[in-house]
One Martini backbone bead per residue (centre of mass of N, CA, C, O) as a GRO file, in nm:
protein
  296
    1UNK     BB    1   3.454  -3.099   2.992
    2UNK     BB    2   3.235  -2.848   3.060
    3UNK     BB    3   2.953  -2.956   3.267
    4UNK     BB    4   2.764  -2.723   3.107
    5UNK     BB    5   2.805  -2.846   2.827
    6UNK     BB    6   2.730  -3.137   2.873
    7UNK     BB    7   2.420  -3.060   2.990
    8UNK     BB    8   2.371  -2.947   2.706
    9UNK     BB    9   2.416  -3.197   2.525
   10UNK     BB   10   2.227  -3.405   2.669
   11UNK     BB   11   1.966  -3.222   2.631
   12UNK     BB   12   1.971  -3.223   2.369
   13UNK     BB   13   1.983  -3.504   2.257
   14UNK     BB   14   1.696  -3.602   2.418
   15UNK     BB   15   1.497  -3.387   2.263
   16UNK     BB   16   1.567  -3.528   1.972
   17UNK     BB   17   1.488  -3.807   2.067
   18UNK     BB   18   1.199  -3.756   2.157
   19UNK     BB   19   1.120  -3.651   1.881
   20UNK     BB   20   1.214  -3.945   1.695
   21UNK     BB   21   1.001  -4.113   1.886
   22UNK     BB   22   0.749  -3.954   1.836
   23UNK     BB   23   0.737  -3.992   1.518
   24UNK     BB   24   0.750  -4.274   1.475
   25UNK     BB   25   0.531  -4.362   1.687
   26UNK     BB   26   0.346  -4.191   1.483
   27UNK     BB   27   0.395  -4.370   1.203
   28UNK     BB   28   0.336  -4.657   1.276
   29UNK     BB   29   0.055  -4.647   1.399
   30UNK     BB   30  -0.066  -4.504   1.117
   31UNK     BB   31   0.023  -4.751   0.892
   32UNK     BB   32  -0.265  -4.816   0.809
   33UNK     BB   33  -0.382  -4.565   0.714
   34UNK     BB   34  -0.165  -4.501   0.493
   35UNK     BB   35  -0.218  -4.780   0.336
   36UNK     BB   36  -0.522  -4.699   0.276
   37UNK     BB   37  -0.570  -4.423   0.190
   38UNK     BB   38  -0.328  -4.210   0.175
   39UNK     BB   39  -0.365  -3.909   0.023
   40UNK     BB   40  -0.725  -3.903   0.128
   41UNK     BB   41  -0.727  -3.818   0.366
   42UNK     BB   42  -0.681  -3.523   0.338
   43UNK     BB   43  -0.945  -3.495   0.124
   44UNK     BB   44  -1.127  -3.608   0.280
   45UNK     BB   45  -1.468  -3.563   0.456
   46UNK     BB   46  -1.506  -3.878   0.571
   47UNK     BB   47  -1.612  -3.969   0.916
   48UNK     BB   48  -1.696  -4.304   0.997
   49UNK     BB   49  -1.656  -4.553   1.226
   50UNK     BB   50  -1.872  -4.793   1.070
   51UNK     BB   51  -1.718  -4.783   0.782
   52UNK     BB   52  -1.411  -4.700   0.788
   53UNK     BB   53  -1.388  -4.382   0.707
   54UNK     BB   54  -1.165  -4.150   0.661
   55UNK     BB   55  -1.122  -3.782   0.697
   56UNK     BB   56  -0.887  -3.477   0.760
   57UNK     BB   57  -1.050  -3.222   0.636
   58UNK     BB   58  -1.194  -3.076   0.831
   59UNK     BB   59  -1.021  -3.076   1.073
   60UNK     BB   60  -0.811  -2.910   0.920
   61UNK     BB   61  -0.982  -2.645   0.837
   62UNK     BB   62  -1.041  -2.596   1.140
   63UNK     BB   63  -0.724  -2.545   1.246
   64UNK     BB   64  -0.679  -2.335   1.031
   65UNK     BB   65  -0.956  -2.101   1.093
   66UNK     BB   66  -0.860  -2.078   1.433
   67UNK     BB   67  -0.594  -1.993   1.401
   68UNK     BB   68  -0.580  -1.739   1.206
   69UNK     BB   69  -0.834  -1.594   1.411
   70UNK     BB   70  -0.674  -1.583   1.669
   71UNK     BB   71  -0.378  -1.435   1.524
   72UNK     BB   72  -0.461  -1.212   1.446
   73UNK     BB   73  -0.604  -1.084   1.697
   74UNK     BB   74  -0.354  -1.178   1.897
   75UNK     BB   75  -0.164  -0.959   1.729
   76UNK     BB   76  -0.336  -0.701   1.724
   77UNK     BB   77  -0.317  -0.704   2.057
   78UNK     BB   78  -0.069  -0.753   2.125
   79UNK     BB   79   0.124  -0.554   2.005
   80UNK     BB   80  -0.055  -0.310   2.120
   81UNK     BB   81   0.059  -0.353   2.386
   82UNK     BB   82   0.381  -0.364   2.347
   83UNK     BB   83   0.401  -0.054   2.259
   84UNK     BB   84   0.253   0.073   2.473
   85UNK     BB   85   0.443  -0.032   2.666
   86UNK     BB   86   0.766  -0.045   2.509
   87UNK     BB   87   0.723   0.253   2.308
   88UNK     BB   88   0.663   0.531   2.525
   89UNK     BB   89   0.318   0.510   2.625
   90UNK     BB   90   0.361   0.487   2.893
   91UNK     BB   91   0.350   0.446   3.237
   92UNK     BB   92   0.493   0.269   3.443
   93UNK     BB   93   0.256   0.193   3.622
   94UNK     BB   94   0.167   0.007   3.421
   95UNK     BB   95   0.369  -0.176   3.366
   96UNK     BB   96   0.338  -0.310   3.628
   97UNK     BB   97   0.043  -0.440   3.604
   98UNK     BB   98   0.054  -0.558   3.334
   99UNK     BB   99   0.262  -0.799   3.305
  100UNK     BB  100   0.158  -0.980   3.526
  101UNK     BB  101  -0.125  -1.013   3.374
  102UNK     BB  102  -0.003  -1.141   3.152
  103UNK     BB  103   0.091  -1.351   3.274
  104UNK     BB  104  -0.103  -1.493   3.400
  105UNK     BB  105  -0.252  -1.595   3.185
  106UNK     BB  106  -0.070  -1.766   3.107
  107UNK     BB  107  -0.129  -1.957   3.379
  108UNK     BB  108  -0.455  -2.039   3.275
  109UNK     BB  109  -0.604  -2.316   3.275
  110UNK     BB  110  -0.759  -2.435   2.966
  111UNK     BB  111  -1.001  -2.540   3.130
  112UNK     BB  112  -1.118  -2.293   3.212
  113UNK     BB  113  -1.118  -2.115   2.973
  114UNK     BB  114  -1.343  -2.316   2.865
  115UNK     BB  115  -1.535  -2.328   3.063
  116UNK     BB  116  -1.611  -2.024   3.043
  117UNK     BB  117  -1.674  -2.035   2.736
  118UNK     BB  118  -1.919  -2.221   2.765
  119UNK     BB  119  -2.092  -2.088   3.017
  120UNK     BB  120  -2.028  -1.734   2.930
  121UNK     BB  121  -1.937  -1.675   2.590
  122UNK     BB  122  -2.150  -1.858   2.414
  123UNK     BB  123  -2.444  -1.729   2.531
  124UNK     BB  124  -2.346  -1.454   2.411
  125UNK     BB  125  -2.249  -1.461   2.128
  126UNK     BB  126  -2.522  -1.595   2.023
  127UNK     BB  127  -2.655  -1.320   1.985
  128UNK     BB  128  -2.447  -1.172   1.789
  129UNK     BB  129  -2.465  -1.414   1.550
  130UNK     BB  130  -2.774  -1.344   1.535
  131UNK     BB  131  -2.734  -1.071   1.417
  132UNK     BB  132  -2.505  -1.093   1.185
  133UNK     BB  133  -2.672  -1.321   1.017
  134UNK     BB  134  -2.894  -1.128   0.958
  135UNK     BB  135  -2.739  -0.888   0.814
  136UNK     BB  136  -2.471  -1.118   0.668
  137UNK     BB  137  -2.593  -1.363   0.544
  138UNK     BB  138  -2.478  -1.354   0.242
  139UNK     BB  139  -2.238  -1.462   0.376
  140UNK     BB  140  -2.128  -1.732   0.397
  141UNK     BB  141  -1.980  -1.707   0.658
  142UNK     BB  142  -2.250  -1.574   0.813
  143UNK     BB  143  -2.446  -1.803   0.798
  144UNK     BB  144  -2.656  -1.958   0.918
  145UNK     BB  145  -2.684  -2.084   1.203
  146UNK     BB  146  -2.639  -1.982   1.520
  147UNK     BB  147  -2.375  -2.129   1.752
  148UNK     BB  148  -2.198  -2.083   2.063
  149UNK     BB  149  -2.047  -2.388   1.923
  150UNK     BB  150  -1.744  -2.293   1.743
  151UNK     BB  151  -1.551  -2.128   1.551
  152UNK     BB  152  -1.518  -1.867   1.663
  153UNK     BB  153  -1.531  -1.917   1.959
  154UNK     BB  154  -1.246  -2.108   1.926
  155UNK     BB  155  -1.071  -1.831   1.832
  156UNK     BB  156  -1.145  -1.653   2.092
  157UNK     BB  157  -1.022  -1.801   2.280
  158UNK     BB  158  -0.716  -1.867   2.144
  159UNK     BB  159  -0.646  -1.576   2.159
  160UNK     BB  160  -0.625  -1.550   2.448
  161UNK     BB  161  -0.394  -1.752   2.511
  162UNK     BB  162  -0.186  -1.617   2.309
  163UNK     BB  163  -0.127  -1.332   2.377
  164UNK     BB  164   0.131  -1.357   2.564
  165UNK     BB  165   0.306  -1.446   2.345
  166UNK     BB  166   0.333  -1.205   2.161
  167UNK     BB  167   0.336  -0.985   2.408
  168UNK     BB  168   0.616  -1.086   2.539
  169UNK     BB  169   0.784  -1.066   2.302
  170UNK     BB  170   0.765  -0.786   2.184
  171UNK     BB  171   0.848  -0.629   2.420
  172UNK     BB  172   1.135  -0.756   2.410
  173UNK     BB  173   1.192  -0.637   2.105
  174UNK     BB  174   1.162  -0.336   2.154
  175UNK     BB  175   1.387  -0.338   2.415
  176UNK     BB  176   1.611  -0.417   2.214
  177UNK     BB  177   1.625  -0.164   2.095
  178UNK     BB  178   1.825   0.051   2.033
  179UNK     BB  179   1.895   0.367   2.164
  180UNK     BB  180   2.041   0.514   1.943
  181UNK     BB  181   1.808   0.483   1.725
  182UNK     BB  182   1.593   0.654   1.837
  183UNK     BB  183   1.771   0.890   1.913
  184UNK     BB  184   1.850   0.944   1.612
  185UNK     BB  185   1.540   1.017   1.515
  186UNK     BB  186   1.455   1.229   1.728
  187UNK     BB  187   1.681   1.450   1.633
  188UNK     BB  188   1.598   1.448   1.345
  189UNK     BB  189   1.238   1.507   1.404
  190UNK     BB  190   1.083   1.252   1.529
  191UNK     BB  191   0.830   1.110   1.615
  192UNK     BB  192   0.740   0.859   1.775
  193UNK     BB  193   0.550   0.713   1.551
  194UNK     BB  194   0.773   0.732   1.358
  195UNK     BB  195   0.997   0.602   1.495
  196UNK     BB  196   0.842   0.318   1.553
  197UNK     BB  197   0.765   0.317   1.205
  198UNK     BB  198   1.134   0.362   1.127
  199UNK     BB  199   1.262   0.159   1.356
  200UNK     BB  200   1.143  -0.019   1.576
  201UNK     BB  201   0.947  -0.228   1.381
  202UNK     BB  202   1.165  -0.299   1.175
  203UNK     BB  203   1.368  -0.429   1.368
  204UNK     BB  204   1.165  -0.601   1.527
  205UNK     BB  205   1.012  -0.799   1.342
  206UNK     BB  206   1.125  -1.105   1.344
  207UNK     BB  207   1.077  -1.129   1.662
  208UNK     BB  208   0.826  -1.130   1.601
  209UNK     BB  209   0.724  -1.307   1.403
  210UNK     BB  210   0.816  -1.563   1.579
  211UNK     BB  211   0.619  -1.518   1.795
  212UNK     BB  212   0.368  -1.570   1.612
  213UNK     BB  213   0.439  -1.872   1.525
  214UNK     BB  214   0.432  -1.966   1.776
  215UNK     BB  215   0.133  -1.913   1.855
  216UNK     BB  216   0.042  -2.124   1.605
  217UNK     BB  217   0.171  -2.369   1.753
  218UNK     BB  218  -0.005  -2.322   2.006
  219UNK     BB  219  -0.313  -2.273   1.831
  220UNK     BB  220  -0.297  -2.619   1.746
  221UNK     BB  221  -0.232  -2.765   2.025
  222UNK     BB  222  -0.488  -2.671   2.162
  223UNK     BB  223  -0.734  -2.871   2.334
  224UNK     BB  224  -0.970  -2.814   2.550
  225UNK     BB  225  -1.057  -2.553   2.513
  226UNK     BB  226  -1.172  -2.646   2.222
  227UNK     BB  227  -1.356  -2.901   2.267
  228UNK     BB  228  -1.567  -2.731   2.485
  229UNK     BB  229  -1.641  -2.491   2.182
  230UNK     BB  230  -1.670  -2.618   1.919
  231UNK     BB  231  -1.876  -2.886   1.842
  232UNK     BB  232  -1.767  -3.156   1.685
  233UNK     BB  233  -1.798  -3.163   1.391
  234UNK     BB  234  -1.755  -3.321   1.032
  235UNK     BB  235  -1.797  -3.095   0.903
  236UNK     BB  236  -1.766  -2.852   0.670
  237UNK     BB  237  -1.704  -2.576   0.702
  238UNK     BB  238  -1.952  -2.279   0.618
  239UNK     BB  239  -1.985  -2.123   0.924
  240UNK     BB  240  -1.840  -1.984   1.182
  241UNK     BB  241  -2.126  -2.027   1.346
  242UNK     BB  242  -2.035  -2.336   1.345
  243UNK     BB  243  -1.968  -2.637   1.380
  244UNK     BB  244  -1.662  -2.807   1.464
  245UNK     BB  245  -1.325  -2.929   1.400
  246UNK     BB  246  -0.988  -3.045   1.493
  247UNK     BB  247  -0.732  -3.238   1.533
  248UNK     BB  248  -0.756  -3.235   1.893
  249UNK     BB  249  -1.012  -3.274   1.929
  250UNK     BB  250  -1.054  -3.548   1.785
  251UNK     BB  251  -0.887  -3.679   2.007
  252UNK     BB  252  -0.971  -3.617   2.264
  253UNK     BB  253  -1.299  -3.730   2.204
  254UNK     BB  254  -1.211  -4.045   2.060
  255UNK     BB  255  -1.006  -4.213   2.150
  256UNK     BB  256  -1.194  -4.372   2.344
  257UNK     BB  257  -1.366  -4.502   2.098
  258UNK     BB  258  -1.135  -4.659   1.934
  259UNK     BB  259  -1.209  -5.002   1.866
  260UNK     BB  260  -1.029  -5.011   1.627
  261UNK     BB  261  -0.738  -5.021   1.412
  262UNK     BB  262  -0.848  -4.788   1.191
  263UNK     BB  263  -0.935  -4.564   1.427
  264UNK     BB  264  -0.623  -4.543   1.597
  265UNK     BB  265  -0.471  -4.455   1.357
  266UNK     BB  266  -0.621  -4.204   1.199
  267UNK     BB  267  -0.553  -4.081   1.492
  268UNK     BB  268  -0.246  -4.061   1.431
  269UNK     BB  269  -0.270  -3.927   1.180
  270UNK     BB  270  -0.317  -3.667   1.290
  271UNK     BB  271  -0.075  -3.650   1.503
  272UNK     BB  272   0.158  -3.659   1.272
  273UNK     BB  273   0.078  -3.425   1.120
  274UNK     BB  274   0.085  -3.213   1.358
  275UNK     BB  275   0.358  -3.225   1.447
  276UNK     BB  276   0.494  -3.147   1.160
  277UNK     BB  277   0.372  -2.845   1.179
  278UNK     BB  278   0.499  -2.779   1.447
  279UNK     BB  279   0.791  -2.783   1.379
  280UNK     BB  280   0.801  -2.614   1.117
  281UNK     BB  281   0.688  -2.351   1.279
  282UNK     BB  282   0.953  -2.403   1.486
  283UNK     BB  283   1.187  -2.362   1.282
  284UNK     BB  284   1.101  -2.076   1.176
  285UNK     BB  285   1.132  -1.915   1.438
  286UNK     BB  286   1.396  -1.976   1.486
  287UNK     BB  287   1.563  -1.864   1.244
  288UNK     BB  288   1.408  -1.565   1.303
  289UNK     BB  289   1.539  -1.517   1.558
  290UNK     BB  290   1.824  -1.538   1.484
  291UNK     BB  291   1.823  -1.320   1.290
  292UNK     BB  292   1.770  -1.086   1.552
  293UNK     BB  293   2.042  -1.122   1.674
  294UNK     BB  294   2.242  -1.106   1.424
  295UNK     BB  295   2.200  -0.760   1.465
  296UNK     BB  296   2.215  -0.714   1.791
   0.00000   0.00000   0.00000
């Protein structure tokens, strides 16, 4: 067998073994929670570790709420990012600097930027959702006391996060649409945003949607900078400005108090939670930039 065959076939191994291993001992470890709770854990909004009652419910919808605003937030902006570098309306030199600061971003430890959020980013958001509540507090996503250590809070770092994972990925889905379809559309009479816009993104659509995908698994697992600005509450996020906490928040901040065997399980089964969600997003992410290959 070609040694580069060998090396690869060895590393897909080492790789499948290592999630069957990880799968099944946080699977094993949280088999007390699973079987006092069963699937009341997901439902369940109450966690207590003095009566031992435990459930996923706050987590989980802390979760899926800044990943949600996160990916948004950072979908706007990185695919805009994206079609201005490589869909032919920036000049040369902008592409050389924006490039590497997109790199650069995408290098900069999540605690750095935990810590600017914490101590430069919360205090600030704090008056303008102080104003947006006083506005629109009758909606109540945007009511109650506003404070800088929130959910919103934690998914405008996270949109920060991810943006480099979408922006880079689109740019390079944009840059891979032949050159052909595009002058082709050209000719016919097609101005740049028409051509963009019937041409260019719907060609790369489904490697942008992967990149997208890929963001969410990003933003689901980003543990340190959400736990140091999320305000860590297990209360039902009731609005955006509001503490709230995540999978990993939870995680995080919990696991070395967790004195009991049914409190250190049913951190097990959140994490067993998380990882079954984050393969499944990258399993589809995955299929579908097959698709965009398979095309291209």
């Amino acid at each position: 067998m070609d040694p580069m065959k060998l090396i690869s076939l060895l590393s897909s191994i080492f790789i499948l073994l290592f999630i069957f291993i990880a799968f099944f001992s946080l699977l094993f470890s949280s088999g007390e929670s699973i079987s006092k709770f069963g699937l009341r854990f997901l439902t369940s909004a109450e966690w207590d570790p003095n009566t031992g009652r435990f459930g996923a419910l706050p987590a989980i919808a802390g979760t899926a709420i800044t990943t949600a605003i996160s990916v948004l937030i950072a979908s706007i902006i990185g695919i805009g990012t994206a079609v201005y570098i490589s869909g032919g309306y920036s000049p040369y030199w902008v592409r050389r600097v924006v490039n590497p600061l997109i790199d650069s971003l995408a290098a900069v430890p999540s605690v750095v930027i935990g810590l600017w959020g914490l101590l430069f980013l919360s205090p600030l958001l704090e008056s303008a959702y102080s104003l947006i509540s006083s506005s629109l507090g009758f909606i109540p996503i945007f009511g109650g006391p506003a404070r800088g250590v929130s959910l919103m809070t934690a998914s405008i770092i996270l949109s920060i996060m991810i943006i480099p994972t979408i922006a880079s990925l689109s740019s390079s889905a944009i840059e891979m649409v032949p050159i052909e379809l595009k002058e082709g559309a050209r000719a016919l009479g097609a101005t740049r945003w028409e051509t963009l816009r019937i041409v260019t993104l719907p060609y790369a659509s489904s490697y942008i949607a992967s990149s997208i995908l890929l963001a969410i698994a990003r933003a689901m697992g980003e543990t340190m900078a959400v736990t140091m600005v999320i305000g860590n509450s297990h209360d039902i996020p009731r609005s955006l400005f509001q503490p709230g906490c995540t999978i990993t928040s939870v995680i995080a901040s919990e696991f070395l108090e967790a004195t009991s065997s049914l409190y250190l399980s049913s951190l097990m089964e959140l994490g067993l939670i998380l990882l079954a969600i984050s393969l499944l997003v990258n399993i589809v992410a995955v299929l579908i930039r097959r698709g965009f290959y398979a095309r291209a």
